[in-house]
XYZ file of C-alpha atoms in Angstrom:
766
model
C 225.029 48.248 -24.520
C 224.900 50.825 -27.298
C 226.451 54.077 -25.992
C 223.937 56.109 -28.007
C 221.006 54.331 -26.326
C 222.590 54.964 -22.949
C 222.915 58.676 -23.700
C 219.255 58.843 -24.742
C 218.199 57.169 -21.495
C 220.299 59.599 -19.452
C 218.791 62.552 -21.343
C 215.281 61.305 -20.612
C 216.076 60.902 -16.923
C 217.569 64.406 -16.841
C 214.500 65.871 -18.584
C 212.240 64.011 -16.173
C 214.054 65.489 -13.186
C 214.014 68.952 -14.760
C 210.246 68.689 -15.175
C 209.836 67.473 -11.594
C 211.950 70.302 -10.203
C 210.019 72.825 -12.306
C 206.738 71.459 -10.945
C 208.149 71.626 -7.425
C 209.034 75.284 -7.973
C 205.605 76.085 -9.410
C 203.855 74.306 -6.541
C 205.271 76.867 -4.114
C 202.864 79.503 -5.415
C 199.800 77.288 -5.780
C 200.032 74.726 -2.990
C 202.024 76.337 -0.198
C 200.790 79.927 -0.158
C 198.414 79.386 2.777
C 200.831 77.216 4.770
C 203.773 79.577 4.220
C 202.083 82.653 5.704
C 201.024 80.924 8.929
C 203.971 82.429 10.913
C 202.177 85.766 10.616
C 199.516 84.795 13.133
C 200.387 81.560 15.014
C 202.222 83.108 17.992
C 199.863 86.066 18.056
C 196.818 83.787 18.249
C 198.428 81.452 20.784
C 199.391 84.206 23.225
C 196.183 86.203 22.699
C 194.568 85.566 26.107
C 194.896 81.941 27.151
C 198.543 82.021 28.274
C 201.048 84.705 29.214
C 204.709 85.113 28.365
C 206.710 84.684 31.589
C 210.413 85.131 32.281
C 210.944 81.380 32.647
C 210.317 80.974 28.899
C 208.451 77.722 29.583
C 205.440 78.948 27.610
C 207.509 79.984 24.575
C 209.530 76.774 24.591
C 206.397 74.694 24.990
C 204.651 76.439 22.101
C 207.717 76.005 19.870
C 207.879 72.295 20.755
C 204.186 71.882 19.894
C 204.642 73.731 16.613
C 207.667 71.659 15.624
C 206.064 68.279 16.305
C 202.728 69.316 14.820
C 204.423 70.327 11.566
C 206.463 67.135 11.606
C 203.656 64.681 12.322
C 200.728 66.128 10.366
C 201.968 67.907 7.191
C 205.211 65.945 6.842
C 204.429 62.417 8.031
C 200.677 62.186 7.459
C 200.213 64.160 4.251
C 203.554 63.983 2.419
C 204.313 60.331 3.101
C 200.862 58.700 3.480
C 197.806 60.656 2.338
C 199.354 61.817 -0.958
C 199.538 58.165 -1.976
C 195.745 57.855 -1.685
C 195.260 59.676 -4.986
C 192.463 59.021 -7.455
C 194.112 58.765 -10.882
C 196.526 61.481 -9.807
C 193.823 63.668 -8.210
C 193.550 64.484 -4.515
C 191.099 65.989 -2.062
C 187.990 64.929 -0.178
C 186.082 63.949 -3.317
C 189.042 61.935 -4.604
C 188.940 59.776 -1.465
C 185.154 59.434 -1.701
C 185.404 58.555 -5.396
C 187.975 55.819 -4.719
C 185.784 54.341 -1.990
C 182.704 54.423 -4.254
C 184.500 52.559 -7.044
C 185.671 49.793 -4.746
C 182.482 49.598 -2.694
C 178.893 50.115 -3.770
C 178.175 53.034 -1.438
C 177.571 55.797 -4.001
C 174.080 57.290 -3.804
C 174.068 58.478 -7.422
C 171.331 56.350 -9.014
C 172.176 56.324 -12.744
C 175.171 54.014 -12.626
C 175.910 51.690 -15.557
C 178.018 48.613 -16.079
C 179.669 50.392 -19.010
C 181.038 53.039 -16.635
C 183.336 50.435 -15.125
C 185.104 50.079 -18.481
C 186.414 53.651 -18.413
C 190.191 53.742 -18.441
C 190.134 56.045 -15.400
C 187.693 53.732 -13.573
C 189.677 50.520 -13.747
C 190.852 49.131 -10.438
C 194.531 48.282 -10.252
C 194.798 47.236 -6.635
C 195.624 43.871 -5.070
C 193.033 41.134 -4.812
C 190.499 41.542 -2.033
C 191.506 40.133 1.324
C 189.183 38.473 3.801
C 189.099 41.515 6.065
C 188.493 44.047 3.298
C 185.732 41.849 1.889
C 183.967 41.799 5.264
C 184.225 45.568 5.572
C 182.941 45.978 2.028
C 179.923 43.722 2.651
C 179.140 45.524 5.897
C 179.246 48.945 4.262
C 177.192 47.882 1.247
C 174.569 46.206 3.412
C 173.513 49.273 5.402
C 172.155 52.226 3.421
C 172.370 54.415 6.514
C 176.149 54.046 6.333
C 176.067 55.293 2.725
C 174.207 58.397 3.892
C 176.543 58.867 6.867
C 179.587 58.635 4.588
C 178.128 61.232 2.227
C 177.336 63.557 5.153
C 180.947 63.262 6.370
C 182.180 64.168 2.874
C 179.737 67.088 2.778
C 180.962 68.261 6.177
C 184.555 68.281 4.979
C 183.506 70.112 1.822
C 181.592 72.738 3.807
C 184.555 73.335 6.082
C 186.774 73.879 3.023
C 184.262 76.449 1.772
C 184.245 78.023 5.245
C 188.020 78.154 5.117
C 187.624 80.031 1.827
C 185.870 82.746 3.841
C 188.248 82.807 6.811
C 191.696 82.320 5.254
C 191.680 85.484 3.092
C 190.431 87.488 6.077
C 193.052 86.288 8.588
C 195.913 86.218 6.035
C 195.467 89.742 4.717
C 194.536 91.125 8.158
C 197.653 89.619 9.763
C 199.909 90.900 6.975
C 198.505 94.441 7.132
C 198.650 94.448 10.946
C 202.376 95.165 10.629
C 201.326 98.806 10.362
C 200.353 98.794 14.029
C 203.997 99.023 15.089
C 204.352 102.302 13.192
C 201.406 104.094 14.793
C 199.680 104.402 18.136
C 197.461 101.650 19.438
C 194.416 103.928 19.332
C 194.796 104.686 15.646
C 196.068 101.510 14.041
C 192.589 99.937 13.819
C 191.364 102.853 11.731
C 194.080 102.095 9.176
C 194.430 98.290 9.349
C 190.762 97.347 8.855
C 190.008 99.696 5.900
C 193.221 98.668 4.124
C 192.417 94.984 4.699
C 188.895 95.431 3.310
C 190.242 97.333 0.294
C 192.740 94.551 -0.525
C 190.008 91.914 -0.157
C 187.659 93.795 -2.479
C 190.422 94.093 -5.096
C 191.296 90.421 -4.694
C 187.754 89.204 -5.330
C 187.038 91.805 -8.030
C 189.956 90.493 -10.100
C 188.891 86.832 -9.902
C 186.996 86.862 -13.203
C 190.255 87.564 -15.056
C 191.647 84.247 -13.834
C 195.089 83.488 -12.412
C 196.767 82.372 -15.648
C 197.838 85.921 -16.504
C 199.653 86.566 -13.224
C 200.072 83.012 -12.002
C 203.719 82.965 -13.039
C 204.365 85.538 -10.275
C 202.943 83.364 -7.498
C 205.922 81.046 -7.084
C 208.528 83.874 -6.972
C 206.451 85.743 -4.368
C 206.139 82.721 -2.070
C 209.791 81.787 -2.621
C 210.818 85.356 -1.712
C 208.628 85.133 1.388
C 210.138 81.786 2.450
C 213.656 83.135 1.951
C 212.671 86.218 3.934
C 211.301 84.345 6.966
C 214.230 81.896 6.850
C 216.744 84.748 6.923
C 214.858 86.468 9.736
C 214.727 83.184 11.633
C 218.457 82.570 11.310
C 219.194 86.169 12.326
C 217.002 85.968 15.438
C 218.415 82.590 16.450
C 222.032 83.707 16.160
C 221.423 87.148 17.632
C 219.085 86.363 20.520
C 219.219 82.682 21.508
C 221.473 80.207 19.633
C 220.347 77.364 21.934
C 216.672 77.683 21.044
C 216.892 74.386 19.147
C 216.792 72.607 22.508
C 213.155 73.661 22.855
C 212.023 71.184 20.208
C 212.346 68.420 22.804
C 208.929 66.868 23.643
C 209.829 67.414 27.308
C 208.905 71.092 26.939
C 205.439 70.096 25.754
C 204.914 68.255 29.024
C 206.246 71.193 31.070
C 204.024 73.575 29.099
C 200.823 71.621 29.765
C 201.776 70.967 33.391
C 202.246 74.669 34.083
C 199.439 76.189 32.018
C 196.867 73.374 32.540
C 193.491 74.328 30.996
C 194.830 77.572 29.534
C 197.579 75.684 27.724
C 195.061 73.212 26.338
C 192.891 76.060 25.052
C 195.926 77.727 23.454
C 196.295 74.671 21.185
C 193.573 76.276 19.083
C 196.150 78.898 18.065
C 199.024 76.427 17.664
C 197.104 74.283 15.184
C 197.129 77.212 12.735
C 200.752 76.315 11.957
C 199.425 73.496 9.738
C 196.663 75.438 8.026
C 196.954 74.895 4.292
C 198.322 71.356 4.671
C 195.186 69.975 3.021
C 196.120 71.948 -0.118
C 199.039 69.563 -0.688
C 196.518 66.781 -1.238
C 193.741 68.829 -2.855
C 196.077 70.273 -5.524
C 197.820 66.981 -6.256
C 196.235 66.783 -9.721
C 197.975 69.967 -10.875
C 201.435 68.682 -9.961
C 202.870 65.315 -8.956
C 203.563 63.411 -5.780
C 207.337 63.748 -6.165
C 207.178 67.489 -6.936
C 205.039 68.278 -3.878
C 207.233 66.075 -1.707
C 210.439 67.764 -2.867
C 209.026 71.279 -2.434
C 207.819 70.644 1.095
C 210.758 68.675 2.481
C 213.515 70.794 0.918
C 212.080 74.331 1.024
C 208.803 74.871 2.886
C 209.357 72.716 5.975
C 212.883 74.010 6.811
C 211.800 77.622 6.191
C 208.803 77.315 8.523
C 210.847 75.657 11.278
C 213.497 78.395 11.070
C 210.795 81.098 11.132
C 209.104 79.695 14.248
C 212.420 79.097 16.013
C 213.514 82.646 15.201
C 210.347 84.149 16.669
C 210.704 81.977 19.778
C 214.364 83.034 20.143
C 213.353 86.709 20.053
C 210.511 86.228 22.559
C 212.787 84.285 24.904
C 214.864 87.452 25.388
C 211.978 89.953 25.488
C 209.674 89.414 28.438
C 208.247 92.885 28.961
C 205.880 92.915 26.009
C 202.580 93.920 27.551
C 200.356 94.886 24.617
C 198.639 91.938 23.021
C 199.158 92.957 19.420
C 202.937 93.106 19.829
C 203.301 89.360 20.501
C 203.387 88.433 16.853
C 205.502 88.205 13.769
C 206.475 91.814 13.099
C 207.837 92.477 16.576
C 210.721 90.097 15.793
C 211.516 91.844 12.498
C 214.364 94.385 12.718
C 213.069 97.904 12.231
C 215.437 98.586 9.326
C 213.776 95.906 7.123
C 210.242 96.073 8.515
C 208.706 97.922 5.559
C 210.130 95.624 2.834
C 209.016 92.604 4.879
C 205.546 94.157 5.206
C 205.253 94.500 1.429
C 206.382 90.916 0.800
C 204.018 89.665 3.526
C 201.017 91.406 1.954
C 201.870 89.963 -1.463
C 202.311 86.492 0.039
C 198.975 86.755 1.886
C 197.246 87.676 -1.382
C 198.798 84.651 -3.111
C 197.789 82.382 -0.219
C 194.245 83.756 -0.319
C 194.069 83.299 -4.079
C 194.913 79.619 -3.721
C 192.088 78.935 -1.237
C 189.582 80.945 -3.323
C 190.450 78.935 -6.440
C 190.203 75.749 -4.371
C 186.740 76.787 -3.187
C 185.577 77.251 -6.782
C 186.960 73.823 -7.654
C 185.328 71.958 -4.775
C 181.942 73.588 -5.441
C 182.210 72.466 -9.057
C 182.923 68.938 -7.825
C 179.965 69.091 -5.423
C 177.705 70.198 -8.258
C 178.954 67.315 -10.396
C 177.841 64.829 -7.732
C 174.407 66.511 -7.415
C 175.332 67.853 -3.979
C 175.113 71.575 -4.738
C 172.620 73.824 -6.554
C 173.461 74.683 -10.135
C 175.807 77.651 -10.537
C 177.429 79.243 -13.544
C 180.894 77.885 -14.287
C 183.162 80.200 -16.286
C 186.466 79.066 -17.811
C 189.132 81.707 -17.242
C 191.725 80.005 -19.447
C 191.414 78.200 -22.769
C 194.788 76.499 -22.330
C 194.886 75.476 -18.663
C 192.235 72.971 -17.665
C 190.516 73.448 -14.307
C 190.890 77.218 -13.946
C 187.304 78.257 -13.345
C 185.379 81.178 -11.909
C 181.932 81.079 -10.266
C 180.426 84.596 -10.113
C 177.774 83.935 -7.447
C 180.168 82.185 -5.087
C 182.861 84.818 -5.619
C 180.667 87.715 -4.469
C 179.226 85.738 -1.549
C 182.768 84.925 -0.386
C 183.767 88.592 -0.684
C 180.794 89.802 1.375
C 181.424 87.187 4.052
C 185.178 87.946 4.167
C 184.556 91.652 4.674
C 181.852 90.912 7.265
C 184.273 88.668 9.196
C 187.026 91.300 9.085
C 184.798 94.167 10.183
C 182.830 92.080 12.673
C 185.695 90.413 14.548
C 188.281 93.201 14.080
C 191.132 91.073 15.499
C 193.059 87.921 14.689
C 192.014 86.151 17.885
C 188.401 85.488 16.886
C 189.218 84.926 13.208
C 191.935 82.417 14.120
C 189.559 80.534 16.428
C 187.083 80.203 13.578
C 189.743 79.280 11.023
C 191.338 76.729 13.324
C 188.105 74.783 13.765
C 187.506 74.704 9.997
C 191.061 73.512 9.302
C 191.122 70.742 11.895
C 187.670 69.443 10.891
C 188.799 68.969 7.288
C 191.862 67.084 8.535
C 189.709 64.797 10.687
C 187.494 64.011 7.704
C 190.587 63.230 5.587
C 191.917 60.930 8.315
C 188.627 58.997 8.510
C 188.310 58.620 4.730
C 191.961 57.622 4.325
C 191.428 54.878 6.913
C 188.664 53.436 4.715
C 190.907 53.727 1.647
C 193.636 51.752 3.435
C 191.225 48.855 4.000
C 188.982 48.941 0.925
C 191.321 50.223 -1.798
C 194.809 49.291 -0.660
C 193.607 45.957 0.787
C 195.699 46.406 3.920
C 194.898 44.753 7.275
C 192.291 46.623 9.366
C 194.765 46.894 12.244
C 196.957 49.110 10.058
C 194.040 51.406 9.252
C 193.075 51.451 12.922
C 196.603 52.469 13.932
C 196.547 55.265 11.352
C 193.149 56.432 12.598
C 194.049 56.301 16.283
C 197.477 57.914 15.963
C 196.633 60.855 13.735
C 192.993 61.009 14.791
C 193.916 61.387 18.468
C 196.298 64.273 17.708
C 193.688 66.028 15.585
C 190.946 65.300 18.124
C 193.046 67.058 20.777
C 193.307 70.158 18.603
C 189.634 69.867 17.641
C 188.556 69.900 21.293
C 190.736 72.952 21.958
C 189.087 74.760 19.039
C 185.572 73.690 19.908
C 185.854 75.026 23.468
C 186.200 78.498 21.937
C 182.725 78.334 20.468
C 181.687 81.732 21.823
C 184.991 83.342 20.811
C 184.597 82.883 17.074
C 184.458 79.097 16.593
C 180.683 79.351 16.157
C 181.131 80.869 12.686
C 182.420 77.795 10.759
C 179.863 75.641 12.595
C 177.064 77.966 11.504
C 178.348 78.135 7.920
C 178.741 74.351 7.765
C 175.277 73.766 9.210
C 173.735 76.007 6.544
C 175.803 74.515 3.719
C 175.252 70.888 4.762
C 171.495 71.564 4.939
C 171.564 73.100 1.460
C 173.706 70.320 -0.029
C 171.801 67.433 1.542
C 168.409 68.942 0.644
C 169.479 69.372 -2.976
C 170.945 65.870 -3.153
C 167.881 64.284 -1.525
C 165.441 66.061 -3.855
C 167.550 65.221 -6.918
C 167.463 61.503 -6.089
C 163.703 61.609 -5.437
C 163.093 63.348 -8.777
C 165.181 60.700 -10.531
C 163.170 57.929 -8.842
C 159.955 59.644 -9.967
C 161.272 59.769 -13.553
C 162.110 56.057 -13.421
C 158.641 55.172 -12.147
C 156.869 57.335 -14.743
C 158.942 56.673 -17.846
C 157.112 55.135 -20.799
C 158.123 52.123 -22.843
C 159.643 52.094 -26.289
C 156.592 50.263 -27.597
C 154.463 53.207 -26.519
C 156.653 55.602 -28.470
C 156.592 53.420 -31.602
C 152.820 52.948 -31.497
C 152.161 56.611 -30.833
C 152.614 57.647 -34.456
C 149.609 55.615 -35.627
C 147.334 56.778 -32.802
C 147.974 60.532 -32.908
C 149.162 61.032 -36.455
C 152.471 62.462 -35.336
C 154.238 64.794 -37.721
C 158.044 64.656 -38.031
C 159.441 68.152 -38.546
C 162.915 68.910 -39.989
C 165.827 69.174 -37.582
C 167.406 67.359 -34.647
C 165.584 67.299 -31.327
C 167.778 66.838 -28.239
C 165.629 65.645 -25.344
C 167.562 66.089 -22.095
C 166.818 63.568 -19.376
C 168.492 62.036 -16.331
C 167.341 58.483 -17.003
C 169.531 56.141 -19.043
C 166.820 53.904 -20.530
C 163.247 54.257 -21.705
C 161.392 57.397 -22.764
C 161.220 60.193 -20.151
C 157.860 61.403 -18.849
C 158.474 64.988 -19.958
C 158.763 63.877 -23.592
C 155.578 61.804 -23.415
C 153.798 64.840 -21.982
C 155.196 66.984 -24.781
C 154.141 64.599 -27.565
C 150.626 63.948 -26.259
C 149.938 67.692 -26.129
C 151.769 68.609 -29.340
C 151.883 65.561 -31.655
C 155.011 66.497 -33.545
C 158.718 66.042 -33.041
C 161.881 66.234 -35.088
C 162.930 63.826 -37.805
C 166.019 62.923 -35.808
C 165.395 62.452 -32.100
C 168.205 62.099 -29.569
C 167.620 61.374 -25.884
C 170.626 62.980 -24.174
C 171.637 62.054 -20.645
C 174.466 64.119 -19.152
C 175.778 62.186 -16.167
C 178.727 62.254 -13.825
C 180.694 59.169 -12.849
C 182.918 58.735 -9.762
C 186.201 59.403 -11.554
C 188.139 62.696 -11.791
C 188.181 62.834 -15.599
C 186.545 60.987 -18.459
C 188.833 60.850 -21.538
C 187.231 62.525 -24.573
C 187.675 59.276 -26.492
C 185.350 57.537 -24.024
C 182.892 60.324 -23.242
C 179.948 59.372 -25.487
C 177.821 56.230 -25.244
C 175.494 55.997 -28.256
C 172.685 53.566 -29.036
C 169.359 53.282 -30.840
C 165.878 53.805 -29.456
C 163.605 51.670 -31.605
C 164.235 50.421 -35.150
C 166.651 52.226 -37.494
C 163.867 53.759 -39.591
C 162.520 55.620 -36.539
C 165.704 57.742 -36.441
C 165.744 57.875 -32.652
C 168.945 57.529 -30.630
C 170.170 57.625 -27.084
C 173.391 59.450 -26.196
C 174.853 59.276 -22.711
C 177.521 61.924 -22.103
C 179.810 61.115 -19.193
C 181.861 63.561 -17.135
C 184.169 63.154 -14.149
C 183.845 65.253 -11.006
C 186.711 67.524 -12.145
C 185.504 67.844 -15.726
C 183.726 71.018 -16.813
C 180.855 70.954 -19.302
C 181.775 71.900 -22.865
C 180.451 74.970 -24.624
C 177.389 74.340 -26.762
C 179.162 74.631 -30.142
C 181.770 71.970 -29.431
C 179.150 69.801 -27.724
C 176.822 69.929 -30.748
C 179.697 69.139 -33.090
C 180.949 66.193 -31.031
C 177.439 64.843 -30.538
C 176.755 64.981 -34.275
C 180.077 63.304 -35.081
C 179.365 60.597 -32.496
C 175.972 59.854 -34.063
C 177.441 59.625 -37.560
C 180.242 57.373 -36.336
C 177.727 55.145 -34.598
C 175.662 54.811 -37.772
C 178.771 53.898 -39.772
C 179.839 51.469 -37.078
C 176.587 49.548 -37.325
C 176.870 49.288 -41.071
C 180.446 48.013 -41.263
C 179.929 44.358 -40.406
C 176.965 42.070 -40.715
C 177.766 40.470 -37.388
C 177.070 43.688 -35.568
C 173.596 43.874 -37.065
C 172.912 40.212 -36.332
C 173.957 40.589 -32.715
C 171.724 43.655 -32.229
C 169.463 43.022 -29.207
C 165.782 43.721 -29.439
C 165.493 45.494 -26.110
C 167.476 48.530 -25.096
C 170.103 47.963 -22.393
C 173.749 48.670 -21.655
C 174.933 46.171 -24.241
C 173.376 48.164 -27.102
C 175.386 51.285 -26.299
C 178.644 51.933 -28.129
C 181.590 53.999 -26.915
C 182.338 56.622 -29.566
C 185.653 58.495 -29.501
C 185.753 62.253 -30.052
C 189.510 62.830 -30.398
C 191.586 62.412 -33.552
C 188.474 61.475 -35.513
C 188.911 61.367 -39.268
C 186.830 63.780 -41.298
C 183.529 62.265 -42.434
C 182.069 62.982 -45.846
C 178.325 63.049 -46.297
C 178.395 63.028 -50.100
C 176.558 60.057 -51.523
C 179.367 59.431 -54.011
C 181.943 58.920 -51.245
C 182.586 55.275 -50.451
C 185.600 55.675 -48.151
C 185.955 55.945 -44.427
C 188.777 55.568 -41.972
C 187.072 54.006 -39.017
C 187.080 50.336 -38.215
C 185.152 48.969 -35.235
C 186.710 46.604 -32.783
C 184.741 44.911 -30.058
C 186.352 45.052 -26.618
C 186.244 41.594 -24.984
C 184.778 42.096 -21.528
C 183.030 39.585 -19.311
C 179.247 40.000 -19.264
C 179.534 43.362 -20.992
C 179.354 44.472 -24.611
C 181.160 47.775 -24.928
C 182.500 48.654 -28.365
C 185.464 50.899 -29.075
C 186.582 52.576 -32.262
C 190.157 52.270 -33.504
C 191.465 54.567 -36.211
C 192.748 52.648 -39.200
C 193.113 53.392 -42.879
C 190.591 51.073 -44.504
C 187.867 51.435 -47.109
C 184.574 49.627 -47.394
C 181.269 50.060 -49.127
C 178.537 51.524 -47.038
C 175.151 49.948 -47.283
C 172.622 52.130 -49.077
C 170.450 52.257 -45.969
C 173.381 53.531 -43.918
C 174.173 56.190 -46.489
C 170.532 57.272 -46.541
C 170.540 57.516 -42.763
C 173.710 59.603 -42.790
C 172.247 61.880 -45.409
C 169.100 62.399 -43.331
C 171.228 63.121 -40.283
C 173.206 65.720 -42.224
C 170.044 67.353 -43.565
C 168.566 67.430 -40.073
C 171.665 69.157 -38.778
C 171.392 71.782 -41.499
C 167.790 72.452 -40.377
C 168.984 73.158 -36.838
C 168.962 71.650 -33.371
C 166.298 72.137 -30.702
C 166.944 71.507 -27.004
C 163.946 70.061 -25.130
C 164.268 70.363 -21.346
C 161.862 69.721 -18.511
C 160.774 72.711 -16.416
C 159.930 71.070 -13.115
C 157.756 72.062 -10.188
C 158.208 69.865 -7.140
C 155.764 69.278 -4.302
C 155.284 66.645 -1.625
C 152.487 64.095 -1.430
C 149.582 64.716 0.942
C 150.377 63.231 4.319
C 154.155 63.657 4.031
C 156.158 64.355 7.172
C 156.846 67.896 8.319
C 160.590 67.494 7.695
C 159.979 66.320 4.124
C 157.595 69.221 3.463
C 160.145 71.702 4.791
C 162.929 70.127 2.728
C 161.003 69.875 -0.561
C 158.237 72.498 -0.535
C 160.337 75.240 0.998
C 164.039 74.343 0.901
C 164.422 72.734 -2.531
C 161.900 74.962 -4.309
C 163.588 78.057 -2.884
C 166.984 76.847 -4.093
C 165.606 75.860 -7.490
C 164.024 79.272 -8.046
C 167.171 81.147 -7.022
C 169.883 79.081 -8.715
C 170.808 78.694 -12.349
C 168.423 76.709 -14.495
C 169.471 73.490 -16.244
C 169.643 75.387 -19.544
C 172.381 77.646 -18.118
C 174.260 74.750 -16.530
C 174.132 72.827 -19.833
C 174.933 76.021 -21.800
C 171.869 75.717 -24.007
C 171.316 78.672 -26.396
C 168.033 80.446 -25.461
C 166.907 80.695 -29.096
C 166.925 76.882 -29.427
C 165.376 76.092 -26.034
C 161.998 74.402 -25.624
C 160.849 73.800 -22.034
C 158.184 71.277 -21.035
C 156.400 71.855 -17.735
C 156.392 68.932 -15.307
C 154.892 68.587 -11.827
C 156.732 66.142 -9.589
C 154.750 64.821 -6.634
C 157.317 63.232 -4.319
């Protein structure tokens, strides 16, 4: 072997490991902020009222044993070694699991699916061949539409609980960190300081969201690392100083003794113990920003040992201090030596802010994903960074979260009720992840159903135990996430239901291409200069809003483009595969169809780049048709998926619109696919003569662009049919119409400039 080649290989391996270690370090600030600050409130919530701290130490040992095995089985075994492997093209989270299931099984309720979507590079299925058992499960799921709805409701429930956690986590994190002040003042006065300071920090936290995290994000990892080092050092100190044999308490035997002695009270206290794994879902949800190996290294080598040492240290201190009578003193700060209490308080507050920031950003992200799948009303999405993809800010959601956080802090005024609410939200999300991962094991991984059943029963039974302990505290705060989820699920399902019904109405009332072609002779239609972009949700035919527009105002633009912006069940659509372009009618009609595809983590482009890419895609399509005679001969008469061409938008050569220019750098290549005709462009230096008709069409397109673009959107009013059920009337006439009037319009969501907007009124009778 050539020594030089060997050195290059070693250098690449070293660089790869350097990158992985750097990602592992960075993940500390983004992924593990919430999980790392859990020692602030776990013991305090557990010993709030349900159990007492006796001199036998059986309660403390039992709680430590539960904490140790909970951290080991759920975050370490379930998430790090199993769930993280269920990624969707490197992305994680509830929608990633749902997306994987939808691609392998026809259970997606989004109606505008196309065969061409399956040819996306991020859509392709690279799993083993279907087994007999997975095929039976797939057929059973696809056969019953009620199961499709039930699956979507489960996904919505998990999403709503994540949003609820976005309300509760900042409140309990900051409140618990600031509560360290209570040891420095009397019990009667600490509330007057802790609550106002907590509210002030929360207001500052949410007020700074519109700046984005990219400016101060580099500080997140050092803060969390400093916090982990801090709690590890405190844990080691307390273990060595107070009880070096505390490690014996991790034996499962103490769990049995704990439950035997405390009975129902011990079972109810599990609602506080489960908070030790809050933030575990972030490991999976933030997988797309890092890598499986980086998250695994960070957790197993830094986060997990630090948390175990912190909990053991607190237990060691409590095992030697039995005369703590005031409730607020059974917590984190009581085990901190007085000489370092103030520095620890400062680091804890900073760490709680970082942990809160992570869940707030995650809430923005999951709402954007919900909106992409037509499961959430339209909101304004703001990019906070031009360089880092995925860093977004949603103004409406930000201020709603802030108001709710402050209301929770002021209303509950203690960690007991907030922790009960947070615990139920956390464990519900984990149960949803367990159920969806079980389906992924069967349908996507093609594993035997018995394996998925074992996964479901083992982890599901543990989580169900914690869920029951949280649910029993309904009146003590657990009602809040249930109420929030009920409201959010109602909103999301109502919006999704109405969106599908509107799409079905558009399909039933669309007009044929023949009608559009014959319309010019009947009404004497005038073609005005410019490009008209008609936005529609349907992927074939002429939408009803355009037919209404033309029959009332018989004129439209010389170049007409029917634009459908749709989302497909993949995390990202590569820019080179985003646009599907085809003709509507004969070439001399100058009408086109452009389908713009986005993944559930993609964010819509700004209008300038969108206009530019759309124009380039149209010109490339025109050139593509004129390059080879075979393409024109194979042109179908009727419009369908096979007439649409994939047009790349990256690394496109510059296109000249001068008539004298006879050169171009694009050569079409047809992708061989069974029963599909999807064409791709490959860059290649080659010159050919353009047909005169093609050059004339390009010239007209260029002139139309110079005249300007107009955006034609439907302005809909929705009402139910006479005789509809009461539930349908409530959902459509009141629920959907209220949401539609109070959310962003489609022009804002699509970033349409107001000066170029033309709205067409439409009444939908569903």
